[in-house]
Amino acid sequence: MIKKVRQHINQNEPLLFENSSPGKRGYQLPPLDVPSVDTAAALGASNIRAEIEGFPEVSEVEAIRHFTRLSTHNYAIDLGLYPLGSCTMKYNPRVNEQVARIEGLAWAHPYQPESLSQGILEVMGTLEKILAEITGMDEVTLQPAAGAHGEFTGILLIRALLQSQGNARKKLLIPDSAHGTNPATATMAGYKVENIKSNERGMVDVESLARAVDEDVAALMITNPNTLGVFEENITRIAEILHSKGALVYMDGANMNALVGVARPGDFGVDVMHLNLHKTFSTPHGGGGPGSGPVAVKKHLIPFLPKPRLERVGERWTWNYDRPQSVGRVRAFYGNIGMHVRALAYIMAHGGDGLRNATLDAVLNANYIRALIEPYYDLPHKAPTMHECVFSDERQTKRGVHTGDIAKRLIDYGFHPYTVSFPLIVHGAMMIEPTETESKAELDLFVDALISIAAEIDTDPELVLKAPHHTRTSRVDEVTAARKPIVRWKGVTEPRP
Amino acid sequence: MLSAIGVTSLEDLFSHLPAEVRLNRPLAIDAGKSEYEIVDYFRARGDENANGFASFLGAGVYHHYRPVLVDTVVSRGEFLTSYTPYQAEISQGTLTTIFEFQTMICQLTGMEVANASMYDGSTAVPEAAMMAMRVTGRDRILVSRTVHPEYREVLLTYAQHQGMPVAEFGYLKDAGTLDTADLESKIDSGTAAVIIQSPNFFGIVEDVRHAAEIAHKHGALLIFVFAEAVSLGLLEPPRDADIVAGELQSFAISPVYGGPFAGIIATKEKFMRQIPGRLVGETKDTRGNRAFCLTLATREQHIRREKATSNICTNQALIALMATVFMTVYGKEGLRELAQQNLSKAHYLAGKLPLRFSGPFFNEFVASTNGRTPDQINQTLLGKQIIGGLPLERYYPELKNTMLLCATEMSRREKLDTVAEVFAK
Amino acid sequence: MYPANFHYTKEHEWVRVEGDVGVVGITDHAQKELGDIVYVDLPKPGTHLDQGKTLGSVESVKAVSDIYAPVSGEVVEVNALLSTAPEKLNEDPHGDAWLVKLKLSAPDEIKRLLSAEDYQNYVGAEEAGH
């Protein structure tokens, strides 16, 4: 039975371009208080465009209705559980949005004098120090713009350190359960990828790892807890194996929501890692970004951090550009500062104890779901669950129903689906991460939905195969979208190529 | 909940962690604070910054007015708190706005395909260069010295491990525009792409067509970079370029000390499969209604892993939505009028100052600080609650005693006059 | 099911010999495993391929699979149909939707490929193992 939702009307909305009428405007500019310049004389007639062909022309009311109507076509954390494994979809406190818009912070120009930037630098300096404490690392750079950008930065640091010792080495070891960003990052940083197979418990197999580590290996990129939500129990031994051959340990910190206040990567042998402020530290996902991917390092990697480095000199914060061993800049200016403000606000609201409690609740919620779902769905890896659990569709596949179908049917029950078909090492994976945000009541509704769907698959698999039934948009034809791509509006009359 | 799991305490859930990895002390972080205290803390930090100053800084980050509608839209939880729209059936809001964004970026730049955003302009540049390598099968990059110096630094960081040698070509000492003779002397059959920016870092409009001719004559691509998106309201779009890499900060994105901003990559349809980042495409649902979904995902890291076009995953979606709302509010007429106001303000101020270059400029220009250092002028301006221009010597040693000044629609005439007076003294 | 005059590989490619040219495609079994094919990436004419090297790739919405050259040779023709109608690879993998024609540089390699019967037994065993 569907308890959480019933259908309600929401409005259709054409594209902006279809809604446009010549001459309509939604803007006002003040009268020009200086003489108007002749554009052709100033810029050269051939440099001036006639018009922006096709650009929208709508009134202010039409604009706000357009975006408001479209917003009602979205699901969001503000509407309920968003159990995407590996994505840590937790509540985004609104005070964070408020403080990020404080004028002195939001309107700070990156080139304004340091003497007039001490407030924002204090925020950044404070956040760096706290993130170092949380991770057990020695220093943090806030420059990377997202998790994958942090990975890239971290691997460049490893390369620079090894290069300074005379040999950058050739390859990175990456477990087969890793996020796709890990191997893609390796390539961008000029390393070959060697995959490491997981053992039957879903962990890195220490013996085969030991065999794979040689003088060509620059580092292991490991996610801990891994993408099965399993803590790599041999992590200190794994780090010893890498270190004994002069290689390093990179940790993908996407799953830090399972560890904050409980265990610190810096205490279990990690040399360098990134954090996702948009996961663990609650900055909003915003439909795909922005994120922020701070990188935390141990002492031996500090000289190579991206420049400029924020430093405290006496009573003032200052940027140090004199960093001869730095890997260089990974982006212009200093990072996604607006995300740093939000993350610090989140940390301040929780305090040390609150952060730890959030971890405990996140792990509790994942284990609760695991316990209640396990009788109905196959759980291929039985190792203890941390912040997320991964089921497989093995039982349901016998009825012709796959993880993607179950996901679509969950939508009818009023939930965003779990992560589908990832990690790749689980066939038909259903990866569930509830986060600490959810109450028992919301979790119970979700569990009921999954149990109910399991029953539907036994009695009426077609119902699940054709889901969702109650959404304004039914299943979308992704095949035609990819075969004949239409990636911009070309006008109503133009037929599909 | 604990009994359903079969444990007696929360701590039991962590009992499998080896003792040596456990943190056996509380985190050294202050106790949690109330909302009021948090707001108070950040207000105080804001007050330590340059509150209430007029600013003439540009150089890749511009002070433009942010229409109220922008925050109204992006504050809606349905946009703010949703994830990447992988589940198309319940993400049509985000998908539709991205499709509109891609369309408007194409209209603005004269390209045929635009992605759903990159981190920022600076990281879009190396991504465009790597794309050019894949398209041409060549590896050398020639970048103009008039491209934003920090963009060039980022390009070098990315290039050094890609087997992608990067060389620079110069600008004309008097005009401040591309030295095309220098470009001609350096380009060869190994050049994958020529990278130019317009308006360039000095605010000067470049001859894109000429640069494209030179690049194409040698079988290289032309990558066009823009940092001041408002200029495209007035300037001819770079139709002759093969790839456009740009920064949208000018479109209602607060400066926030340098980020988050939103970059874009746009290109021709024939290069669509080499573009990095996410793309939204149009299709239908099973009932025959128009629908949108993420498409051509096989280019991306979560499928192609080490062979992906880029490692980018999280992008700048909400910031791109800000830009979308901005473009909607201003629209066809407004963006042009806005650009004209910027041009007029900058030219008004420039008319009163000694200019270093003679090339045509949009809303930024380089002034000589004859007889004084830029810092002396800026110190005087600070005393009048004005943040002056960016001294260029740090980036261009040959441009001693010059500064880059920017005027926008937000620069009031009296402040422009004050700057002129301080220069004149 | 599998044409008797084709030669097959365990990577699910086929080759049909026409004089000194080998016409190359993927098998019906392969197209079924891949699902709805949305894009086919093929080499340029003139490219020399060694047996077993990557010839190109086929994409479904959420997967990319490499195709390997079943024999060595130089690409003399690429099937233009597939660039506009990749779905043909699902509809007619043994006929219209061939991939490339190779000018055979080592015709003896053909002898080491599987016969239709051997291939049928091979995929039969693979399907049973699912």
PDB file of N, CA and C in Angstrom, chain A residues 18 25 77 109 134 137 148 158 170 177 194 200 217 220 244 248 259 270 299 303 311 317 334 352 354 441 444 467:
ATOM      1  N   GLU A  18       9.521  28.961 -26.115  1.00  0.00           N
ATOM      2  CA  GLU A  18       8.175  28.822 -26.659  1.00  0.00           C
ATOM      3  C   GLU A  18       7.225  29.827 -26.010  1.00  0.00           C
ATOM      4  N   ARG A  25       9.711  42.180 -21.451  1.00  0.00           N
ATOM      5  CA  ARG A  25      10.931  42.317 -20.664  1.00  0.00           C
ATOM      6  C   ARG A  25      10.642  42.154 -19.189  1.00  0.00           C
ATOM      7  N   ILE A  77      15.347  16.653  -1.184  1.00  0.00           N
ATOM      8  CA  ILE A  77      15.456  16.271   0.243  1.00  0.00           C
ATOM      9  C   ILE A  77      14.392  16.981   1.055  1.00  0.00           C
ATOM     10  N   HIS A 109      35.623  40.517  -3.296  1.00  0.00           N
ATOM     11  CA  HIS A 109      36.322  40.250  -4.560  1.00  0.00           C
ATOM     12  C   HIS A 109      37.651  39.553  -4.251  1.00  0.00           C
ATOM     13  N   ILE A 134      39.312  16.739  12.154  1.00  0.00           N
ATOM     14  CA  ILE A 134      38.340  15.670  11.869  1.00  0.00           C
ATOM     15  C   ILE A 134      39.003  14.499  11.142  1.00  0.00           C
ATOM     16  N   MET A 137      44.657  14.708   9.871  1.00  0.00           N
ATOM     17  CA  MET A 137      45.744  15.032   8.954  1.00  0.00           C
ATOM     18  C   MET A 137      46.411  16.327   9.422  1.00  0.00           C
ATOM     19  N   ALA A 148      35.989  15.026  -7.323  1.00  0.00           N
ATOM     20  CA  ALA A 148      36.888  14.550  -8.380  1.00  0.00           C
ATOM     21  C   ALA A 148      38.070  15.503  -8.561  1.00  0.00           C
ATOM     22  N   ILE A 158      50.853  13.390  -4.764  1.00  0.00           N
ATOM     23  CA  ILE A 158      51.601  12.136  -4.672  1.00  0.00           C
ATOM     24  C   ILE A 158      52.672  12.091  -5.753  1.00  0.00           C
ATOM     25  N   LYS A 170      54.569   4.583 -12.070  1.00  0.00           N
ATOM     26  CA  LYS A 170      53.738   4.448 -13.280  1.00  0.00           C
ATOM     27  C   LYS A 170      52.267   4.219 -13.035  1.00  0.00           C
ATOM     28  N   SER A 177      35.680  -1.920  -6.600  1.00  0.00           N
ATOM     29  CA  SER A 177      34.455  -1.331  -6.056  1.00  0.00           C
ATOM     30  C   SER A 177      34.482   0.208  -6.103  1.00  0.00           C
ATOM     31  N   GLU A 194      45.588  -0.052 -12.265  1.00  0.00           N
ATOM     32  CA  GLU A 194      45.532  -1.502 -12.090  1.00  0.00           C
ATOM     33  C   GLU A 194      44.430  -1.804 -11.088  1.00  0.00           C
ATOM     34  N   GLU A 200      35.536 -12.009  -0.940  1.00  0.00           N
ATOM     35  CA  GLU A 200      34.108 -12.331  -0.804  1.00  0.00           C
ATOM     36  C   GLU A 200      33.438 -11.539   0.316  1.00  0.00           C
ATOM     37  N   VAL A 217      54.292   1.084  -8.459  1.00  0.00           N
ATOM     38  CA  VAL A 217      53.042   1.560  -7.884  1.00  0.00           C
ATOM     39  C   VAL A 217      53.274   2.875  -7.129  1.00  0.00           C
ATOM     40  N   LEU A 220      47.822   3.557  -3.685  1.00  0.00           N
ATOM     41  CA  LEU A 220      46.526   2.891  -3.690  1.00  0.00           C
ATOM     42  C   LEU A 220      45.484   3.977  -3.473  1.00  0.00           C
ATOM     43  N   SER A 244      55.756   0.238   2.810  1.00  0.00           N
ATOM     44  CA  SER A 244      56.998  -0.538   2.811  1.00  0.00           C
ATOM     45  C   SER A 244      57.642  -0.547   1.422  1.00  0.00           C
ATOM     46  N   LEU A 248      52.167   5.354  -1.629  1.00  0.00           N
ATOM     47  CA  LEU A 248      51.332   6.114  -0.705  1.00  0.00           C
ATOM     48  C   LEU A 248      49.890   5.597  -0.709  1.00  0.00           C
ATOM     49  N   LEU A 259      32.436   8.136   9.522  1.00  0.00           N
ATOM     50  CA  LEU A 259      33.630   8.122  10.383  1.00  0.00           C
ATOM     51  C   LEU A 259      33.801   9.344  11.286  1.00  0.00           C
ATOM     52  N   VAL A 270      46.550   6.793   6.208  1.00  0.00           N
ATOM     53  CA  VAL A 270      46.285   7.530   4.973  1.00  0.00           C
ATOM     54  C   VAL A 270      47.241   8.716   4.856  1.00  0.00           C
ATOM     55  N   LYS A 299      52.243  15.549   6.763  1.00  0.00           N
ATOM     56  CA  LYS A 299      53.357  16.513   6.677  1.00  0.00           C
ATOM     57  C   LYS A 299      54.190  16.419   5.404  1.00  0.00           C
ATOM     58  N   PRO A 303      54.678  20.539   1.286  1.00  0.00           N
ATOM     59  CA  PRO A 303      55.369  21.464   0.365  1.00  0.00           C
ATOM     60  C   PRO A 303      54.763  21.508  -1.026  1.00  0.00           C
ATOM     61  N   GLU A 311      48.146  31.562   5.072  1.00  0.00           N
ATOM     62  CA  GLU A 311      49.036  31.473   6.232  1.00  0.00           C
ATOM     63  C   GLU A 311      48.685  32.535   7.253  1.00  0.00           C
ATOM     64  N   TRP A 317      45.929  37.096   8.472  1.00  0.00           N
ATOM     65  CA  TRP A 317      45.953  36.040   7.462  1.00  0.00           C
ATOM     66  C   TRP A 317      46.550  36.610   6.186  1.00  0.00           C
ATOM     67  N   TYR A 334      40.656  30.966  -5.076  1.00  0.00           N
ATOM     68  CA  TYR A 334      41.018  30.177  -3.886  1.00  0.00           C
ATOM     69  C   TYR A 334      40.107  28.998  -3.585  1.00  0.00           C
ATOM     70  N   GLY A 352      31.704  19.380  18.203  1.00  0.00           N
ATOM     71  CA  GLY A 352      32.397  18.089  18.119  1.00  0.00           C
ATOM     72  C   GLY A 352      31.468  16.933  18.456  1.00  0.00           C
ATOM     73  N   GLY A 354      28.168  16.849  18.473  1.00  0.00           N
ATOM     74  CA  GLY A 354      27.064  16.744  17.520  1.00  0.00           C
ATOM     75  C   GLY A 354      27.494  16.068  16.232  1.00  0.00           C
ATOM     76  N   ALA A 441      10.142   7.110  11.546  1.00  0.00           N
ATOM     77  CA  ALA A 441       8.874   7.065  10.804  1.00  0.00           C
ATOM     78  C   ALA A 441       9.126   7.055   9.293  1.00  0.00           C
ATOM     79  N   ASP A 444      10.635   3.742   8.279  1.00  0.00           N
ATOM     80  CA  ASP A 444       9.633   2.667   8.273  1.00  0.00           C
ATOM     81  C   ASP A 444       8.791   2.710   7.003  1.00  0.00           C
ATOM     82  N   ALA A 467       6.581   0.799 -14.018  1.00  0.00           N
ATOM     83  CA  ALA A 467       6.606   1.957 -13.114  1.00  0.00           C
ATOM     84  C   ALA A 467       7.592   2.998 -13.631  1.00  0.00           C
TER      85      ALA A 467
END
